[in-house]
PDB file of C-alpha atoms and ligand atoms in Angstrom:
ATOM      1  CA  MET A  18    -102.425  98.463   0.916  1.00 73.00           C
ATOM      2  CA  LYS A  19    -100.317 101.392  -0.246  1.00 75.00           C
ATOM      3  CA  LYS A  20     -97.437 102.209   2.032  1.00 94.00           C
ATOM      4  CA  VAL A  21     -93.653 102.601   2.051  1.00 97.00           C
ATOM      5  CA  ILE A  22     -92.134 101.409   5.306  1.00 98.00           C
ATOM      6  CA  THR A  23     -88.716 102.551   6.509  1.00 97.00           C
ATOM      7  CA  THR A  24     -88.883 101.818  10.259  1.00 97.00           C
ATOM      8  CA  THR A  25     -90.269  98.887  12.267  1.00 97.00           C
ATOM      9  CA  ASP A  26     -92.819 101.034  14.122  1.00 96.00           C
ATOM     10  CA  GLN A  27     -94.559 101.622  10.762  1.00 97.00           C
ATOM     11  CA  ILE A  28     -95.311  97.914  10.349  1.00 97.00           C
ATOM     12  CA  ASP A  29     -98.919  97.350  11.358  1.00 94.00           C
ATOM     13  CA  PHE A  30     -99.415  93.900   9.828  1.00 95.00           C
ATOM     14  CA  THR A  31     -98.084  90.384  10.192  1.00 95.00           C
ATOM     15  CA  LEU A  32     -97.212  88.058   7.318  1.00 95.00           C
ATOM     16  CA  SER A  33    -100.519  86.234   7.637  1.00 95.00           C
ATOM     17  CA  ASP A  34    -102.445  89.502   7.231  1.00 96.00           C
ATOM     18  CA  LEU A  35    -100.997  89.963   3.750  1.00 97.00           C
ATOM     19  CA  GLU A  36    -102.823  88.888   0.583  1.00 97.00           C
ATOM     20  CA  ASP A  37    -101.613  85.579  -0.839  1.00 98.00           C
ATOM     21  CA  MET A  38     -99.914  85.558  -4.216  1.00 98.00           C
ATOM     22  CA  PRO A  39     -99.407  82.629  -6.589  1.00 97.00           C
ATOM     23  CA  VAL A  40     -96.007  81.016  -7.120  1.00 97.00           C
ATOM     24  CA  PRO A  41     -94.551  82.057 -10.515  1.00 97.00           C
ATOM     25  CA  GLU A  42     -94.768  79.339 -13.174  1.00 97.00           C
ATOM     26  CA  LYS A  43     -92.649  80.894 -15.902  1.00 97.00           C
ATOM     27  CA  VAL A  44     -89.156  82.203 -16.171  1.00 98.00           C
ATOM     28  CA  MET A  45     -87.793  84.677 -18.709  1.00 98.00           C
ATOM     29  CA  LEU A  46     -84.163  84.205 -19.715  1.00 98.00           C
ATOM     30  CA  VAL A  47     -82.121  86.290 -22.147  1.00 98.00           C
ATOM     31  CA  ASN A  48     -79.703  84.351 -24.326  1.00 98.00           C
ATOM     32  CA  PRO A  49     -76.101  85.383 -23.499  1.00 98.00           C
ATOM     33  CA  GLN A  50     -74.959  85.291 -27.135  1.00 98.00           C
ATOM     34  CA  TYR A  51     -73.745  88.937 -26.813  1.00 98.00           C
ATOM     35  CA  PHE A  52     -72.784  88.827 -23.139  1.00 98.00           C
ATOM     36  CA  GLU A  53     -69.495  90.604 -22.497  1.00 98.00           C
ATOM     37  CA  VAL A  54     -67.841  92.933 -19.984  1.00 98.00           C
ATOM     38  CA  LYS A  55     -67.407  96.077 -22.050  1.00 98.00           C
ATOM     39  CA  TYR A  56     -67.608  98.835 -19.412  1.00 98.00           C
ATOM     40  CA  ILE A  57     -67.383  99.124 -15.646  1.00 98.00           C
ATOM     41  CA  ILE A  58     -70.510 100.070 -13.724  1.00 98.00           C
ATOM     42  CA  ASN A  59     -69.972  98.017 -10.561  1.00 98.00           C
ATOM     43  CA  PRO A  60     -66.836  97.065  -8.596  1.00 98.00           C
ATOM     44  CA  HIS A  61     -66.999  93.398  -9.667  1.00 98.00           C
ATOM     45  CA  MET A  62     -66.480  94.312 -13.331  1.00 98.00           C
ATOM     46  CA  GLU A  63     -63.092  95.893 -12.667  1.00 98.00           C
ATOM     47  CA  GLY A  64     -60.249  94.025 -14.348  1.00 98.00           C
ATOM     48  CA  HIS A  65     -62.636  91.943 -16.454  1.00 98.00           C
ATOM     49  CA  VAL A  66     -63.201  94.035 -19.561  1.00 98.00           C
ATOM     50  CA  GLY A  67     -62.916  91.773 -22.597  1.00 97.00           C
ATOM     51  CA  SER A  68     -62.298  88.672 -20.475  1.00 97.00           C
ATOM     52  CA  ILE A  69     -65.508  86.685 -20.975  1.00 98.00           C
ATOM     53  CA  ASP A  70     -65.187  83.224 -22.457  1.00 98.00           C
ATOM     54  CA  LYS A  71     -68.355  83.229 -24.556  1.00 97.00           C
ATOM     55  CA  GLN A  72     -68.442  79.480 -24.994  1.00 98.00           C
ATOM     56  CA  VAL A  73     -68.163  78.834 -21.261  1.00 98.00           C
ATOM     57  CA  ALA A  74     -70.753  81.528 -20.488  1.00 98.00           C
ATOM     58  CA  MET A  75     -73.165  79.879 -22.908  1.00 98.00           C
ATOM     59  CA  GLU A  76     -72.641  76.467 -21.320  1.00 98.00           C
ATOM     60  CA  GLU A  77     -73.195  77.866 -17.820  1.00 98.00           C
ATOM     61  CA  TRP A  78     -76.388  79.557 -18.946  1.00 98.00           C
ATOM     62  CA  ILE A  79     -77.729  76.466 -20.749  1.00 98.00           C
ATOM     63  CA  ARG A  80     -77.320  74.417 -17.569  1.00 98.00           C
ATOM     64  CA  LEU A  81     -79.396  76.937 -15.671  1.00 98.00           C
ATOM     65  CA  LYS A  82     -82.032  76.981 -18.384  1.00 98.00           C
ATOM     66  CA  GLU A  83     -82.345  73.210 -18.262  1.00 98.00           C
ATOM     67  CA  ALA A  84     -82.587  73.277 -14.474  1.00 98.00           C
ATOM     68  CA  TYR A  85     -85.564  75.645 -14.590  1.00 98.00           C
ATOM     69  CA  ARG A  86     -87.241  73.248 -17.012  1.00 98.00           C
ATOM     70  CA  SER A  87     -86.567  70.290 -14.717  1.00 98.00           C
ATOM     71  CA  LEU A  88     -88.217  72.210 -11.907  1.00 98.00           C
ATOM     72  CA  GLY A  89     -91.321  72.418 -14.091  1.00 98.00           C
ATOM     73  CA  LEU A  90     -91.099  76.088 -15.009  1.00 98.00           C
ATOM     74  CA  TYR A  91     -91.988  77.237 -18.510  1.00 98.00           C
ATOM     75  CA  VAL A  92     -88.892  78.906 -19.979  1.00 98.00           C
ATOM     76  CA  HIS A  93     -89.473  81.967 -22.146  1.00 98.00           C
ATOM     77  CA  GLU A  94     -86.206  82.550 -23.969  1.00 98.00           C
ATOM     78  CA  VAL A  95     -85.516  86.017 -25.354  1.00 98.00           C
ATOM     79  CA  PRO A  96     -82.679  86.708 -27.812  1.00 98.00           C
ATOM     80  CA  GLY A  97     -79.837  88.979 -26.680  1.00 98.00           C
ATOM     81  CA  ALA A  98     -78.939  92.212 -28.477  1.00 98.00           C
ATOM     82  CA  LYS A  99     -75.510  93.065 -29.808  1.00 98.00           C
ATOM     83  CA  GLU A 100     -75.414  96.608 -28.375  1.00 98.00           C
ATOM     84  CA  PHE A 101     -76.344  95.421 -24.863  1.00 98.00           C
ATOM     85  CA  PRO A 102     -73.773  93.098 -23.287  1.00 98.00           C
ATOM     86  CA  ASP A 103     -75.561  93.147 -19.888  1.00 98.00           C
ATOM     87  CA  MET A 104     -79.016  92.293 -21.179  1.00 98.00           C
ATOM     88  CA  VAL A 105     -78.646  88.701 -19.949  1.00 98.00           C
ATOM     89  CA  PHE A 106     -79.287  90.136 -16.459  1.00 98.00           C
ATOM     90  CA  CYS A 107     -83.006  90.319 -17.102  1.00 98.00           C
ATOM     91  CA  ALA A 108     -84.028  90.853 -13.483  1.00 98.00           C
ATOM     92  CA  ASN A 109     -83.194  94.506 -13.958  1.00 98.00           C
ATOM     93  CA  GLN A 110     -85.335  96.017 -16.704  1.00 98.00           C
ATOM     94  CA  SER A 111     -88.760  95.501 -15.123  1.00 98.00           C
ATOM     95  CA  LEU A 112     -90.873  94.554 -12.123  1.00 98.00           C
ATOM     96  CA  PRO A 113     -93.971  92.423 -12.808  1.00 98.00           C
ATOM     97  CA  ASN A 114     -97.053  91.868 -10.639  1.00 98.00           C
ATOM     98  CA  ILE A 115    -100.204  89.771 -10.746  1.00 97.00           C
ATOM     99  CA  THR A 116    -103.357  91.098  -9.103  1.00 96.00           C
ATOM    100  CA  ALA A 117    -105.901  89.031  -7.168  1.00 95.00           C
ATOM    101  CA  ASP A 118    -108.144  88.892 -10.263  1.00 95.00           C
ATOM    102  CA  GLY A 119    -105.258  87.668 -12.430  1.00 95.00           C
ATOM    103  CA  THR A 120    -104.418  90.954 -14.199  1.00 96.00           C
ATOM    104  CA  LYS A 121    -100.739  91.081 -15.131  1.00 97.00           C
ATOM    105  CA  GLN A 122     -98.982  94.410 -14.624  1.00 98.00           C
ATOM    106  CA  VAL A 123     -95.422  95.551 -15.126  1.00 98.00           C
ATOM    107  CA  VAL A 124     -93.431  98.645 -14.182  1.00 98.00           C
ATOM    108  CA  MET A 125     -90.577  99.290 -16.593  1.00 97.00           C
ATOM    109  CA  SER A 126     -87.224 100.331 -15.142  1.00 98.00           C
ATOM    110  CA  VAL A 127     -85.243 103.532 -15.554  1.00 97.00           C
ATOM    111  CA  MET A 128     -81.742 102.112 -15.710  1.00 97.00           C
ATOM    112  CA  ASN A 129     -79.092 103.914 -13.719  1.00 97.00           C
ATOM    113  CA  ALA A 130     -76.285 103.382 -16.236  1.00 95.00           C
ATOM    114  CA  ASP A 131     -76.650 104.986 -19.669  1.00 96.00           C
ATOM    115  CA  GLN A 132     -75.091 101.887 -21.215  1.00 98.00           C
ATOM    116  CA  ARG A 133     -78.104  99.779 -20.144  1.00 98.00           C
ATOM    117  CA  LYS A 134     -81.016 102.149 -20.832  1.00 97.00           C
ATOM    118  CA  GLY A 135     -81.662 100.707 -24.287  1.00 98.00           C
ATOM    119  CA  GLU A 136     -82.383  97.241 -22.829  1.00 98.00           C
ATOM    120  CA  VAL A 137     -85.686  98.416 -21.361  1.00 98.00           C
ATOM    121  CA  PRO A 138     -87.674  98.806 -24.609  1.00 97.00           C
ATOM    122  CA  LEU A 139     -86.426  95.390 -25.773  1.00 98.00           C
ATOM    123  CA  ILE A 140     -87.744  93.696 -22.638  1.00 98.00           C
ATOM    124  CA  GLU A 141     -90.891  95.800 -22.813  1.00 97.00           C
ATOM    125  CA  LYS A 142     -91.662  94.194 -26.144  1.00 96.00           C
ATOM    126  CA  VAL A 143     -91.659  90.757 -24.498  1.00 96.00           C
ATOM    127  CA  TYR A 144     -94.318  91.878 -22.013  1.00 97.00           C
ATOM    128  CA  ARG A 145     -96.310  93.577 -24.763  1.00 93.00           C
ATOM    129  CA  ASP A 146     -96.551  90.256 -26.579  1.00 87.00           C
ATOM    130  CA  SER A 147     -97.870  88.659 -23.357  1.00 89.00           C
ATOM    131  CA  SER A 148    -100.616  91.267 -22.741  1.00 85.00           C
ATOM    132  CA  TYR A 149     -99.339  92.997 -19.632  1.00 95.00           C
ATOM    133  CA  GLU A 150    -100.607  96.370 -18.393  1.00 96.00           C
ATOM    134  CA  PHE A 151     -97.725  98.845 -18.402  1.00 96.00           C
ATOM    135  CA  SER A 152     -96.675 101.542 -15.986  1.00 92.00           C
ATOM    136  CA  TYR A 153     -93.745 103.867 -16.495  1.00 92.00           C
ATOM    137  CA  LEU A 154     -91.811 105.998 -14.089  1.00 91.00           C
ATOM    138  CA  ASP A 155     -91.435 109.632 -15.115  1.00 85.00           C
ATOM    139  CA  GLU A 156     -87.720 109.857 -15.956  1.00 83.00           C
ATOM    140  CA  ASP A 157     -87.677 113.576 -15.128  1.00 84.00           C
ATOM    141  CA  LYS A 158     -88.965 112.854 -11.632  1.00 85.00           C
ATOM    142  CA  PHE A 159     -87.300 109.576 -10.744  1.00 82.00           C
ATOM    143  CA  GLN A 160     -83.579 109.147 -11.095  1.00 83.00           C
ATOM    144  CA  SER A 161     -83.418 105.414 -11.358  1.00 96.00           C
ATOM    145  CA  PHE A 162     -85.098 102.090 -10.704  1.00 98.00           C
ATOM    146  CA  GLU A 163     -83.558  98.752 -11.661  1.00 98.00           C
ATOM    147  CA  GLY A 164     -86.552  96.433 -11.428  1.00 98.00           C
ATOM    148  CA  MET A 165     -86.238  93.147  -9.606  1.00 98.00           C
ATOM    149  CA  GLY A 166     -82.544  93.783  -8.981  1.00 98.00           C
ATOM    150  CA  ASP A 167     -83.784  96.013  -6.162  1.00 98.00           C
ATOM    151  CA  ALA A 168     -87.510  95.331  -5.742  1.00 98.00           C
ATOM    152  CA  ILE A 169     -88.037  91.760  -4.602  1.00 98.00           C
ATOM    153  CA  TRP A 170     -91.353  90.051  -3.939  1.00 98.00           C
ATOM    154  CA  HIS A 171     -91.841  88.240  -0.667  1.00 98.00           C
ATOM    155  CA  PHE A 172     -92.563  84.558  -1.340  1.00 98.00           C
ATOM    156  CA  LYS A 173     -96.301  84.045  -1.961  1.00 98.00           C
ATOM    157  CA  LYS A 174     -97.275  87.281  -0.177  1.00 98.00           C
ATOM    158  CA  ARG A 175     -98.272  90.722  -1.399  1.00 98.00           C
ATOM    159  CA  LEU A 176     -95.226  92.515  -0.046  1.00 98.00           C
ATOM    160  CA  ILE A 177     -92.212  94.016  -1.810  1.00 98.00           C
ATOM    161  CA  TRP A 178     -88.747  94.447  -0.321  1.00 98.00           C
ATOM    162  CA  GLY A 179     -87.228  97.557  -1.918  1.00 98.00           C
ATOM    163  CA  GLY A 180     -83.491  98.172  -1.906  1.00 98.00           C
ATOM    164  CA  TYR A 181     -82.139 101.656  -2.573  1.00 98.00           C
ATOM    165  CA  GLY A 182     -78.948 103.656  -2.511  1.00 98.00           C
ATOM    166  CA  TYR A 183     -76.964 102.652  -5.590  1.00 98.00           C
ATOM    167  CA  ARG A 184     -79.136 101.743  -8.571  1.00 98.00           C
ATOM    168  CA  THR A 185     -82.584 102.716  -7.294  1.00 98.00           C
ATOM    169  CA  SER A 186     -83.726 105.901  -5.552  1.00 96.00           C
ATOM    170  CA  ILE A 187     -86.094 105.483  -2.606  1.00 96.00           C
ATOM    171  CA  ASP A 188     -88.723 107.870  -3.998  1.00 95.00           C
ATOM    172  CA  VAL A 189     -89.770 105.376  -6.714  1.00 96.00           C
ATOM    173  CA  TYR A 190     -91.282 103.098  -4.101  1.00 97.00           C
ATOM    174  CA  ASP A 191     -94.220 105.443  -3.385  1.00 95.00           C
ATOM    175  CA  MET A 192     -95.294 105.070  -6.947  1.00 95.00           C
ATOM    176  CA  ILE A 193     -94.657 101.333  -7.132  1.00 96.00           C
ATOM    177  CA  SER A 194     -96.573 100.777  -3.907  1.00 97.00           C
ATOM    178  CA  GLU A 195     -99.475 102.739  -5.357  1.00 95.00           C
ATOM    179  CA  ILE A 196     -99.504 101.084  -8.803  1.00 95.00           C
ATOM    180  CA  PHE A 197     -99.366  97.562  -7.347  1.00 97.00           C
ATOM    181  CA  ASN A 198    -101.418  98.384  -4.237  1.00 96.00           C
ATOM    182  CA  THR A 199     -98.692  96.657  -2.244  1.00 97.00           C
ATOM    183  CA  PRO A 200     -96.710  97.650   0.843  1.00 98.00           C
ATOM    184  CA  VAL A 201     -92.997  98.167   0.238  1.00 98.00           C
ATOM    185  CA  ILE A 202     -90.409  97.736   2.981  1.00 98.00           C
ATOM    186  CA  ALA A 203     -87.482  99.917   1.943  1.00 98.00           C
ATOM    187  CA  LEU A 204     -83.936  98.820   2.784  1.00 98.00           C
ATOM    188  CA  GLU A 205     -80.936 101.096   2.395  1.00 98.00           C
ATOM    189  CA  LEU A 206     -77.811  99.503   0.897  1.00 98.00           C
ATOM    190  CA  THR A 207     -74.501 100.627   2.365  1.00 98.00           C
ATOM    191  CA  ASP A 208     -71.710  98.699   0.621  1.00 98.00           C
ATOM    192  CA  PRO A 209     -70.978  99.375  -3.086  1.00 98.00           C
ATOM    193  CA  ARG A 210     -70.098  95.699  -3.664  1.00 98.00           C
ATOM    194  CA  PHE A 211     -73.751  94.969  -2.864  1.00 98.00           C
ATOM    195  CA  TYR A 212     -75.209  97.513  -5.237  1.00 98.00           C
ATOM    196  CA  HIS A 213     -78.542  95.742  -5.820  1.00 98.00           C
ATOM    197  CA  LEU A 214     -80.753  94.266  -3.123  1.00 98.00           C
ATOM    198  CA  ASP A 215     -80.548  90.908  -4.890  1.00 98.00           C
ATOM    199  CA  THR A 216     -76.806  90.746  -4.136  1.00 98.00           C
ATOM    200  CA  CYS A 217     -77.347  90.643  -0.360  1.00 98.00           C
ATOM    201  CA  PHE A 218     -80.970  89.533   0.215  1.00 99.00           C
ATOM    202  CA  CYS A 219     -82.503  86.278  -0.988  1.00 99.00           C
ATOM    203  CA  VAL A 220     -86.069  85.347  -0.078  1.00 98.00           C
ATOM    204  CA  LEU A 221     -86.171  81.537   0.214  1.00 98.00           C
ATOM    205  CA  ASN A 222     -89.754  81.013   1.391  1.00 98.00           C
ATOM    206  CA  GLU A 223     -92.411  82.853   3.446  1.00 98.00           C
ATOM    207  CA  GLU A 224     -90.398  82.574   6.657  1.00 98.00           C
ATOM    208  CA  THR A 225     -86.794  82.386   5.500  1.00 98.00           C
ATOM    209  CA  VAL A 226     -84.373  84.881   4.004  1.00 99.00           C
ATOM    210  CA  MET A 227     -80.644  84.635   3.379  1.00 99.00           C
ATOM    211  CA  ILE A 228     -78.737  87.914   3.676  1.00 99.00           C
ATOM    212  CA  TYR A 229     -75.317  89.481   3.940  1.00 98.00           C
ATOM    213  CA  SER A 230     -76.050  91.476   7.079  1.00 98.00           C
ATOM    214  CA  LYS A 231     -73.137  93.911   6.756  1.00 98.00           C
ATOM    215  CA  ALA A 232     -74.654  95.386   3.590  1.00 98.00           C
ATOM    216  CA  PHE A 233     -77.570  96.873   5.569  1.00 98.00           C
ATOM    217  CA  THR A 234     -78.169  99.600   8.144  1.00 98.00           C
ATOM    218  CA  GLU A 235     -79.212  98.724  11.701  1.00 98.00           C
ATOM    219  CA  GLU A 236     -82.741  99.862  10.846  1.00 98.00           C
ATOM    220  CA  GLY A 237     -82.780  97.650   7.758  1.00 98.00           C
ATOM    221  CA  LEU A 238     -81.724  94.618   9.757  1.00 98.00           C
ATOM    222  CA  GLN A 239     -84.496  95.260  12.265  1.00 98.00           C
ATOM    223  CA  LEU A 240     -87.017  95.418   9.428  1.00 98.00           C
ATOM    224  CA  ILE A 241     -85.767  92.120   8.008  1.00 98.00           C
ATOM    225  CA  HIS A 242     -85.834  90.380  11.394  1.00 98.00           C
ATOM    226  CA  SER A 243     -89.293  91.724  12.161  1.00 97.00           C
ATOM    227  CA  MET A 244     -90.846  89.935   9.165  1.00 97.00           C
ATOM    228  CA  PHE A 245     -88.706  86.806   8.751  1.00 98.00           C
ATOM    229  CA  PRO A 246     -88.633  84.357  11.671  1.00 97.00           C
ATOM    230  CA  LYS A 247     -85.578  82.698  10.072  1.00 98.00           C
ATOM    231  CA  VAL A 248     -82.630  84.773   8.812  1.00 98.00           C
ATOM    232  CA  ILE A 249     -79.543  83.017   7.435  1.00 98.00           C
ATOM    233  CA  ASP A 250     -76.459  85.225   7.381  1.00 98.00           C
ATOM    234  CA  THR A 251     -73.596  84.670   4.929  1.00 98.00           C
ATOM    235  CA  ASN A 252     -69.864  85.224   5.205  1.00 98.00           C
ATOM    236  CA  ASP A 253     -67.933  87.886   3.309  1.00 98.00           C
ATOM    237  CA  HIS A 254     -66.235  85.519   0.856  1.00 98.00           C
ATOM    238  CA  GLU A 255     -69.396  83.654  -0.148  1.00 98.00           C
ATOM    239  CA  ALA A 256     -71.505  86.811  -0.325  1.00 98.00           C
ATOM    240  CA  ALA A 257     -69.075  89.170  -2.075  1.00 98.00           C
ATOM    241  CA  GLU A 258     -67.127  86.783  -4.288  1.00 98.00           C
ATOM    242  CA  LEU A 259     -69.553  83.932  -4.914  1.00 98.00           C
ATOM    243  CA  PHE A 260     -72.756  85.987  -4.784  1.00 98.00           C
ATOM    244  CA  ALA A 261     -74.390  83.523  -2.380  1.00 98.00           C
ATOM    245  CA  CYS A 262     -77.361  85.844  -1.836  1.00 99.00           C
ATOM    246  CA  ASN A 263     -77.934  86.088  -5.572  1.00 99.00           C
ATOM    247  CA  ALA A 264     -79.350  82.578  -5.353  1.00 99.00           C
ATOM    248  CA  THR A 265     -82.962  81.908  -6.262  1.00 98.00           C
ATOM    249  CA  CYS A 266     -85.610  79.667  -4.770  1.00 98.00           C
ATOM    250  CA  PRO A 267     -88.492  79.669  -7.266  1.00 98.00           C
ATOM    251  CA  ASP A 268     -90.692  77.138  -5.433  1.00 98.00           C
ATOM    252  CA  GLY A 269     -89.803  77.778  -1.783  1.00 98.00           C
ATOM    253  CA  LYS A 270     -87.874  74.518  -1.615  1.00 98.00           C
ATOM    254  CA  ASN A 271     -85.204  74.159  -4.346  1.00 98.00           C
ATOM    255  CA  VAL A 272     -82.396  76.698  -4.275  1.00 98.00           C
ATOM    256  CA  PHE A 273     -80.199  77.463  -7.302  1.00 99.00           C
ATOM    257  CA  ILE A 274     -76.899  78.996  -6.212  1.00 98.00           C
ATOM    258  CA  GLN A 275     -73.356  79.628  -7.440  1.00 98.00           C
ATOM    259  CA  LYS A 276     -71.028  76.701  -6.787  1.00 98.00           C
ATOM    260  CA  GLY A 277     -68.852  76.724  -3.662  1.00 98.00           C
ATOM    261  CA  CYS A 278     -71.020  78.550  -1.109  1.00 98.00           C
ATOM    262  CA  THR A 279     -70.216  75.905   1.509  1.00 98.00           C
ATOM    263  CA  GLU A 280     -71.454  77.659   4.649  1.00 98.00           C
ATOM    264  CA  ALA A 281     -74.561  79.087   3.040  1.00 98.00           C
ATOM    265  CA  ASN A 282     -75.444  75.704   1.568  1.00 98.00           C
ATOM    266  CA  GLN A 283     -75.042  73.936   4.879  1.00 98.00           C
ATOM    267  CA  ALA A 284     -77.284  76.473   6.621  1.00 98.00           C
ATOM    268  CA  MET A 285     -79.918  76.129   3.906  1.00 98.00           C
ATOM    269  CA  ARG A 286     -79.807  72.330   3.998  1.00 98.00           C
ATOM    270  CA  GLU A 287     -80.206  72.400   7.757  1.00 98.00           C
ATOM    271  CA  ALA A 288     -83.250  74.627   7.238  1.00 98.00           C
ATOM    272  CA  GLY A 289     -84.748  71.993   4.928  1.00 98.00           C
ATOM    273  CA  PHE A 290     -83.919  73.366   1.475  1.00 98.00           C
ATOM    274  CA  THR A 291     -82.597  71.338  -1.450  1.00 98.00           C
ATOM    275  CA  VAL A 292     -79.520  73.051  -2.844  1.00 98.00           C
ATOM    276  CA  HIS A 293     -78.493  72.862  -6.506  1.00 98.00           C
ATOM    277  CA  GLU A 294     -75.094  74.328  -7.354  1.00 98.00           C
ATOM    278  CA  PHE A 295     -74.262  76.018 -10.658  1.00 98.00           C
ATOM    279  CA  ASN A 296     -71.172  77.520 -12.131  1.00 98.00           C
ATOM    280  CA  THR A 297     -71.809  81.159 -13.058  1.00 98.00           C
ATOM    281  CA  ASP A 298     -68.131  82.191 -13.033  1.00 98.00           C
ATOM    282  CA  GLU A 299     -68.303  84.115 -16.299  1.00 98.00           C
ATOM    283  CA  PHE A 300     -71.307  86.121 -15.084  1.00 98.00           C
ATOM    284  CA  LEU A 301     -69.716  86.848 -11.702  1.00 98.00           C
ATOM    285  CA  LYS A 302     -67.112  88.862 -13.646  1.00 98.00           C
ATOM    286  CA  SER A 303     -69.928  91.247 -14.536  1.00 98.00           C
ATOM    287  CA  GLY A 304     -71.326  91.401 -10.996  1.00 98.00           C
ATOM    288  CA  GLY A 305     -74.223  89.020 -11.429  1.00 98.00           C
ATOM    289  CA  SER A 306     -75.186  85.416 -10.787  1.00 98.00           C
ATOM    290  CA  VAL A 307     -78.249  83.162 -10.692  1.00 98.00           C
ATOM    291  CA  PHE A 308     -80.972  85.466  -9.376  1.00 98.00           C
ATOM    292  CA  CYS A 309     -80.390  88.359 -11.726  1.00 98.00           C
ATOM    293  CA  MET A 310     -79.991  86.126 -14.803  1.00 98.00           C
ATOM    294  CA  LYS A 311     -83.742  85.536 -14.924  1.00 98.00           C
ATOM    295  CA  MET A 312     -87.165  87.020 -14.331  1.00 98.00           C
ATOM    296  CA  LEU A 313     -89.873  84.914 -12.708  1.00 98.00           C
ATOM    297  CA  LEU A 314     -93.306  85.488 -14.203  1.00 97.00           C
ATOM    298  CA  TRP A 315     -96.840  84.327 -13.629  1.00 95.00           C
TER     299      TRP A 315
HETATM  300  N1  LIG B 430     -73.136  94.256 -15.074  1.00 83.51           N
HETATM  301  C1  LIG B 430     -74.490  94.359 -14.625  1.00 83.51           C
HETATM  302  C2  LIG B 430     -74.726  95.718 -13.990  1.00 83.51           C
HETATM  303  O1  LIG B 430     -73.857  96.205 -13.317  1.00 83.51           O
HETATM  304  C3  LIG B 430     -74.822  93.272 -13.666  1.00 83.51           C
HETATM  305  C4  LIG B 430     -76.222  93.305 -13.173  1.00 83.51           C
HETATM  306  C5  LIG B 430     -76.520  92.224 -12.210  1.00 83.51           C
HETATM  307  N2  LIG B 430     -77.849  92.360 -11.752  1.00 83.51           N
HETATM  308  C6  LIG B 430     -78.280  92.224 -10.496  1.00 83.51           C
HETATM  309  N3  LIG B 430     -79.531  92.384 -10.269  1.00 83.51           N
HETATM  310  N4  LIG B 430     -77.476  91.994  -9.516  1.00 83.51           N
HETATM  311  O2  LIG B 430     -75.752  96.319 -14.150  1.00 83.51           O
END
C-alpha cells in the first residue's frame, strides 16, 4: 500500500489490516573509536566540543553491544572512520526493509549536515556485502533524509512513522512509501531539541509507543493516538536531557534506555516491559543515545 498520511481522516486501515513483518534478528553497530564532538549540528552538542572521554564512551558502547548479544541478536560490528566523528550513530545513514518474499532493500540517506554526508557510502558498503537491493534519493530533488533517525518501523507491521521538519523533508516519504510499498504516517517535529523522530517517539510493541508529546503538532498527536491504544508520555527532563524516547525495544518486551529515566521506566514496567538501563552520557553530549547508536536488521 503506497500512501503518505498527514491527517487522521486519511487512515483507512487498522493495525490488524497491515501486513506482518518479522522481528529483526541482527543489529549493526559502529565502533566509537573515532567518536568525538567536533562541530555543532544540534542544540545538545553546544558546549561539548572536544569534551568526549573516549575511554568512557568505549566502555558505554561495549556494554550496549554485549546487551544486544545477551538478547540473542547477532551483532554486526562496523569500524568507525577517522573523518566522521558521528558515524557511531548508525541509525541515520539508511533505512532498511524486508519484503514478504524475504528480499532485503535499503534506501540510503541524504544527510542534512555536510559534515556527515561522507558516512553514507561507508555504511552503503556494509549493505553491499550483505546483498541488499539499493535505492537512492535524487539529491537534486530531495533536500535531506536521515534514515531511521526519522523513519521508524512500527513493531512487526508494514507501516512507517516518518518524522520531518529538521533533518528530513516531508517530500521524501512519497518515494519511500513507493519503494517499500508501505504506508507512511508523517509527523511534523516542532522543537529543535527533538530534531529526529527517534528523540521523541519510541515504538515499544504493536500497541505501545513512548513519546514526548510537546514535540508534536496537535495533528501529529491525533495520528499517534489513532494507531496506538497505549501512549506513554515522558517529562521534559527525561525526554530532553536523558533522551528517554531514544530507547529501543528490539523484541517488543526488553527496553534498553539511558540510565535515570525514573518516570518513563515506571510507566513501562507497569505496562509489562522489562527495562534495562545503560549509561550513554558521552553520547548524549552529541545529541544521541541508545536508539540511534544502532541499526536493527533482518
Ligand atoms: N551528533 C549527531 C547529529 O546531530 C547525533 C545523531 C543522533 N541520531 C539520532 N537519530 N538521534 O547528527
